[in-house]
Amino acid sequence: MNQWTHDSMQASKRFLVIEDEQDIAELIALHLTDLNAEVTQIHNGSEGLDLALARSWDAIILDLRLPGMDGIDVCRSIRNQGRSIPIIMLTARSTELNRVLGLEIGADDYLTKPFSSLELQARVKALLRRSSVAQQSLSKTDAETHIVHGSLEINKKNRIASLNNQTLELTATEFELLCFFAEHPNVVFKRSELLDRVWGYHHQGYEHTVNSHINRLRSKLEVDPSSPQYIHTVWGVGYRFQLVS
Ligand code: CA
């Protein structure tokens, strides 16, 4: 196995970087180590998938084009195993980004190369903030963490959402997005506002990340995703969550 590990005495986070270009992988690892994280690099898609599933990670940085198995299949396989590990996908061009977003493979965020160390760190921090918000809800009371709208139930403490008593298989970001909507029914949000409030950052040009996640969430939540009852598109503005009794 072709892999290096950066260890830190106080490492509190564990990141997996799956990237075949070793200089880029090394650079990413350096930037993440600055965040007091233990970083493992791997340069092959299928070995990366094995490692992603074999241990627990706080986040995975996953390149799109990889030998062994491409990043799209790695991401899909992780999600098909029911794993909600936060995943940031790296793409080489914005045209690639658009293609990947169209596939809705379940990544939490996307970065187009080349990106700055600050941009990478901001995205990773935002991702960790989202998962720590989820952790914080563990200390709240049931009333604070339980949302019920008709047949939709969300338990923020257990991170479980269900519809008609059927558990919805959601990624961390999809879960956060659903919680945010359910806590703000009937309010219209712009894509940029959703990026700010749910993703924790707003970078110009990443609004399509929102569309992609909404489509995935609709495919899991709505009886007929093409005619949604819960998440309505407000043309030219954004999205609105409607209570369904
Ligand atoms: Ca590559």
Short mmCIF file of C-alpha atoms and ligand atoms in Angstrom, two decimals:
data_model
loop_
_atom_site.label_atom_id
_atom_site.label_comp_id
_atom_site.label_asym_id
_atom_site.label_seq_id
_atom_site.Cartn_x
_atom_site.Cartn_y
_atom_site.Cartn_z
CA MET A 1 0.00 0.00 0.00
CA ASN A 2 1.45 3.31 -1.12
CA GLN A 3 0.75 5.58 1.81
CA TRP A 4 2.30 8.06 4.20
CA THR A 5 0.92 9.31 7.45
CA HIS A 6 1.50 12.62 9.20
CA ASP A 7 1.00 12.19 12.90
CA SER A 8 0.61 14.89 15.49
CA MET A 9 0.67 14.38 19.25
CA GLN A 10 -2.54 16.37 19.69
CA ALA A 11 -4.20 15.24 16.49
CA SER A 12 -7.91 15.40 17.05
CA LYS A 13 -9.16 14.89 13.50
CA ARG A 14 -8.42 12.16 11.01
CA PHE A 15 -8.47 12.95 7.31
CA LEU A 16 -8.02 10.66 4.33
CA VAL A 17 -6.65 12.20 1.13
CA ILE A 18 -7.23 10.08 -1.99
CA GLU A 19 -5.24 11.79 -4.75
CA ASP A 20 -2.87 10.20 -7.28
CA GLU A 21 -0.82 13.32 -8.00
CA GLN A 22 1.64 12.93 -5.15
CA ASP A 23 2.81 16.56 -5.02
CA ILE A 24 -0.80 17.75 -4.74
CA ALA A 25 -1.59 15.06 -2.15
CA GLU A 26 1.48 16.13 -0.17
CA LEU A 27 0.44 19.79 -0.32
CA ILE A 28 -3.11 19.01 0.79
CA ALA A 29 -1.74 16.92 3.65
CA LEU A 30 0.49 19.82 4.75
CA HIS A 31 -2.42 22.28 4.73
CA LEU A 32 -4.63 19.88 6.68
CA THR A 33 -1.89 19.10 9.18
CA ASP A 34 -1.95 22.86 9.92
CA LEU A 35 -5.50 22.25 11.17
CA ASN A 36 -4.13 19.87 13.79
CA ALA A 37 -5.22 16.79 11.91
CA GLU A 38 -3.73 13.40 11.28
CA VAL A 39 -3.64 12.96 7.51
CA THR A 40 -3.35 9.72 5.59
CA GLN A 41 -2.58 9.86 1.88
CA ILE A 42 -3.37 7.20 -0.65
CA HIS A 43 -2.81 7.42 -4.39
CA ASN A 44 -5.12 4.80 -5.85
CA GLY A 45 -8.92 4.77 -6.00
CA SER A 46 -9.69 1.16 -5.07
CA GLU A 47 -7.15 1.15 -2.22
CA GLY A 48 -8.59 4.48 -1.13
CA LEU A 49 -12.08 3.00 -1.00
CA ASP A 50 -10.86 0.07 1.10
CA LEU A 51 -9.18 2.43 3.54
CA ALA A 52 -12.19 4.79 3.60
CA LEU A 53 -14.41 1.92 4.72
CA ALA A 54 -11.87 0.22 7.00
CA ARG A 55 -11.42 3.09 9.50
CA SER A 56 -13.38 6.03 10.80
CA TRP A 57 -12.54 9.45 9.30
CA ASP A 58 -13.61 13.00 10.05
CA ALA A 59 -13.43 13.87 6.37
CA ILE A 60 -12.24 12.48 3.04
CA ILE A 61 -10.64 14.60 0.31
CA LEU A 62 -11.29 12.68 -2.89
CA ASP A 63 -9.86 13.41 -6.33
CA LEU A 64 -12.09 12.76 -9.34
CA ARG A 65 -9.55 11.12 -11.66
CA LEU A 66 -7.74 8.23 -10.02
CA PRO A 67 -6.09 4.99 -11.10
CA GLY A 68 -7.77 1.80 -9.89
CA MET A 69 -11.24 3.27 -9.47
CA ASP A 70 -12.31 6.83 -10.27
CA GLY A 71 -13.49 9.23 -7.60
CA ILE A 72 -17.11 9.07 -8.72
CA ASP A 73 -17.25 5.33 -8.11
CA VAL A 74 -15.34 5.66 -4.83
CA CYS A 75 -17.84 8.25 -3.58
CA ARG A 76 -20.84 6.22 -4.74
CA SER A 77 -19.47 3.07 -3.14
CA ILE A 78 -18.95 4.83 0.19
CA ARG A 79 -22.53 6.13 0.11
CA ASN A 80 -23.90 2.76 -1.02
CA GLN A 81 -22.37 1.30 2.13
CA GLY A 82 -24.56 3.72 4.07
CA ARG A 83 -21.56 5.78 5.24
CA SER A 84 -22.21 9.49 5.80
CA ILE A 85 -18.51 10.51 6.16
CA PRO A 86 -18.07 14.10 4.93
CA ILE A 87 -16.48 14.04 1.46
CA ILE A 88 -14.91 16.92 -0.45
CA MET A 89 -14.46 16.10 -4.12
CA LEU A 90 -11.62 17.61 -6.18
CA THR A 91 -12.13 18.26 -9.88
CA ALA A 92 -9.63 19.53 -12.42
CA ARG A 93 -11.92 21.88 -14.36
CA SER A 94 -15.24 23.59 -13.84
CA THR A 95 -16.63 21.58 -16.79
CA GLU A 96 -15.78 18.43 -14.81
CA LEU A 97 -17.41 19.96 -11.77
CA ASN A 98 -20.65 20.53 -13.67
CA ARG A 99 -20.64 16.96 -14.97
CA VAL A 100 -20.07 15.54 -11.48
CA LEU A 101 -22.80 17.72 -9.97
CA GLY A 102 -25.18 16.40 -12.62
CA LEU A 103 -24.47 12.85 -11.42
CA GLU A 104 -25.34 13.67 -7.80
CA ILE A 105 -22.95 11.18 -6.31
CA GLY A 106 -23.37 12.33 -2.72
CA ALA A 107 -20.23 14.37 -2.04
CA ASP A 108 -20.72 17.13 0.56
CA ASP A 109 -18.64 19.72 -1.21
CA TYR A 110 -16.55 20.29 -4.33
CA LEU A 111 -13.34 22.15 -5.05
CA THR A 112 -11.96 22.93 -8.50
CA LYS A 113 -8.18 22.74 -8.97
CA PRO A 114 -6.16 24.83 -8.63
CA PHE A 115 -7.31 26.01 -5.20
CA SER A 116 -5.50 27.98 -2.53
CA SER A 117 -4.55 26.57 0.86
CA LEU A 118 -6.90 29.12 2.44
CA GLU A 119 -9.81 27.93 0.29
CA LEU A 120 -9.14 24.28 1.15
CA GLN A 121 -8.85 25.05 4.86
CA ALA A 122 -12.03 27.17 4.80
CA ARG A 123 -13.98 24.34 3.18
CA VAL A 124 -12.66 21.72 5.57
CA LYS A 125 -13.35 23.92 8.59
CA ALA A 126 -16.90 24.55 7.36
CA LEU A 127 -17.39 20.82 6.93
CA LEU A 128 -16.09 20.11 10.43
CA ARG A 129 -18.25 22.90 11.84
CA ARG A 130 -21.29 21.20 10.33
CA SER A 131 -20.42 17.87 11.90
CA SER A 132 -19.65 19.52 15.27
CA VAL A 133 -23.03 21.30 15.18
CA ALA A 134 -24.44 17.80 14.83
CA GLN A 135 -22.38 16.67 17.83
CA GLN A 136 -23.53 19.63 19.95
CA SER A 137 -27.15 18.61 19.50
CA LEU A 138 -26.29 15.52 21.56
CA SER A 139 -26.32 17.67 24.71
CA LYS A 140 -29.72 19.25 24.04
CA THR A 141 -33.09 18.08 25.33
CA ASP A 142 -35.42 15.96 23.21
CA ALA A 143 -37.81 18.88 22.69
CA GLU A 144 -34.97 20.96 21.24
CA THR A 145 -33.82 18.24 18.91
CA HIS A 146 -37.06 16.65 17.75
CA ILE A 147 -38.90 18.11 14.78
CA VAL A 148 -42.21 16.68 13.59
CA HIS A 149 -44.06 17.92 10.52
CA GLY A 150 -46.92 15.57 9.67
CA SER A 151 -45.38 12.28 8.59
CA LEU A 152 -41.87 13.76 8.55
CA GLU A 153 -39.88 13.28 11.76
CA ILE A 154 -36.38 14.51 12.43
CA ASN A 155 -34.40 13.51 15.50
CA LYS A 156 -31.32 15.75 15.56
CA LYS A 157 -29.87 13.95 18.56
CA ASN A 158 -29.84 10.56 16.87
CA ARG A 159 -29.32 12.09 13.40
CA ILE A 160 -32.31 10.16 12.10
CA ALA A 161 -34.93 11.51 9.72
CA SER A 162 -37.93 9.42 8.80
CA LEU A 163 -40.94 9.76 6.57
CA ASN A 164 -44.02 7.64 7.27
CA ASN A 165 -41.85 5.76 9.78
CA GLN A 166 -39.37 4.86 7.04
CA THR A 167 -35.82 6.00 7.82
CA LEU A 168 -34.33 8.29 5.17
CA GLU A 169 -30.73 7.42 4.24
CA LEU A 170 -29.17 10.90 4.25
CA THR A 171 -25.58 12.12 4.11
CA ALA A 172 -24.45 14.59 6.79
CA THR A 173 -25.02 17.56 4.50
CA GLU A 174 -28.42 16.33 3.30
CA PHE A 175 -29.44 15.89 6.94
CA GLU A 176 -28.28 19.42 7.85
CA LEU A 177 -30.10 20.84 4.84
CA LEU A 178 -33.34 19.05 5.78
CA CYS A 179 -33.03 20.22 9.41
CA PHE A 180 -32.44 23.78 8.31
CA PHE A 181 -35.48 23.74 6.03
CA ALA A 182 -37.69 22.06 8.63
CA GLU A 183 -36.69 24.67 11.21
CA HIS A 184 -37.52 27.48 8.79
CA PRO A 185 -40.73 26.42 7.03
CA ASN A 186 -42.35 28.71 4.45
CA VAL A 187 -39.29 30.97 4.23
CA VAL A 188 -37.73 31.49 0.80
CA PHE A 189 -33.96 31.10 0.83
CA LYS A 190 -31.59 32.09 -1.95
CA ARG A 191 -28.94 29.53 -2.89
CA SER A 192 -26.26 31.87 -1.54
CA GLU A 193 -28.12 32.07 1.79
CA LEU A 194 -28.30 28.28 2.00
CA LEU A 195 -24.55 28.09 1.32
CA ASP A 196 -23.99 30.57 4.16
CA ARG A 197 -26.33 28.94 6.63
CA VAL A 198 -25.93 25.22 5.91
CA TRP A 199 -22.49 24.91 4.32
CA GLY A 200 -21.01 27.72 6.42
CA TYR A 201 -19.39 29.65 3.57
CA HIS A 202 -20.35 31.43 0.43
CA HIS A 203 -18.11 31.32 -2.61
CA GLN A 204 -19.32 32.74 -5.88
CA GLY A 205 -20.01 30.01 -8.41
CA TYR A 206 -20.79 27.23 -5.94
CA GLU A 207 -24.55 27.78 -5.94
CA HIS A 208 -24.94 24.68 -8.12
CA THR A 209 -23.71 22.61 -5.17
CA VAL A 210 -27.00 23.59 -3.53
CA ASN A 211 -29.07 22.48 -6.53
CA SER A 212 -27.30 19.14 -6.56
CA HIS A 213 -28.00 18.50 -2.86
CA ILE A 214 -31.61 19.63 -3.18
CA ASN A 215 -32.10 17.17 -6.03
CA ARG A 216 -30.65 14.33 -3.98
CA LEU A 217 -32.71 15.27 -0.95
CA ARG A 218 -35.86 15.44 -3.08
CA SER A 219 -35.15 12.00 -4.54
CA LYS A 220 -35.18 10.62 -0.99
CA LEU A 221 -37.91 12.78 0.53
CA GLU A 222 -40.49 13.36 -2.16
CA VAL A 223 -43.02 10.83 -3.46
CA ASP A 224 -42.62 12.43 -6.89
CA PRO A 225 -39.34 14.41 -7.02
CA SER A 226 -40.44 16.10 -10.25
CA SER A 227 -43.48 17.50 -8.44
CA PRO A 228 -42.14 18.14 -4.92
CA GLN A 229 -44.45 18.64 -1.94
CA TYR A 230 -41.82 19.67 0.59
CA ILE A 231 -39.01 21.50 -1.16
CA HIS A 232 -40.40 23.98 -3.66
CA THR A 233 -38.34 25.86 -6.23
CA VAL A 234 -39.11 29.56 -6.21
CA TRP A 235 -38.09 30.49 -9.73
CA GLY A 236 -35.45 33.18 -9.97
CA VAL A 237 -35.04 33.24 -6.18
CA GLY A 238 -34.27 29.89 -4.54
CA TYR A 239 -36.12 27.35 -2.42
CA ARG A 240 -38.92 27.20 0.13
CA PHE A 241 -39.81 24.36 2.49
CA GLN A 242 -43.54 23.72 2.71
CA LEU A 243 -45.19 21.97 5.63
CA VAL A 244 -47.07 18.89 4.48
CA SER A 245 -49.80 17.75 6.85
CA CA B 1 -6.00 12.72 -10.38
#
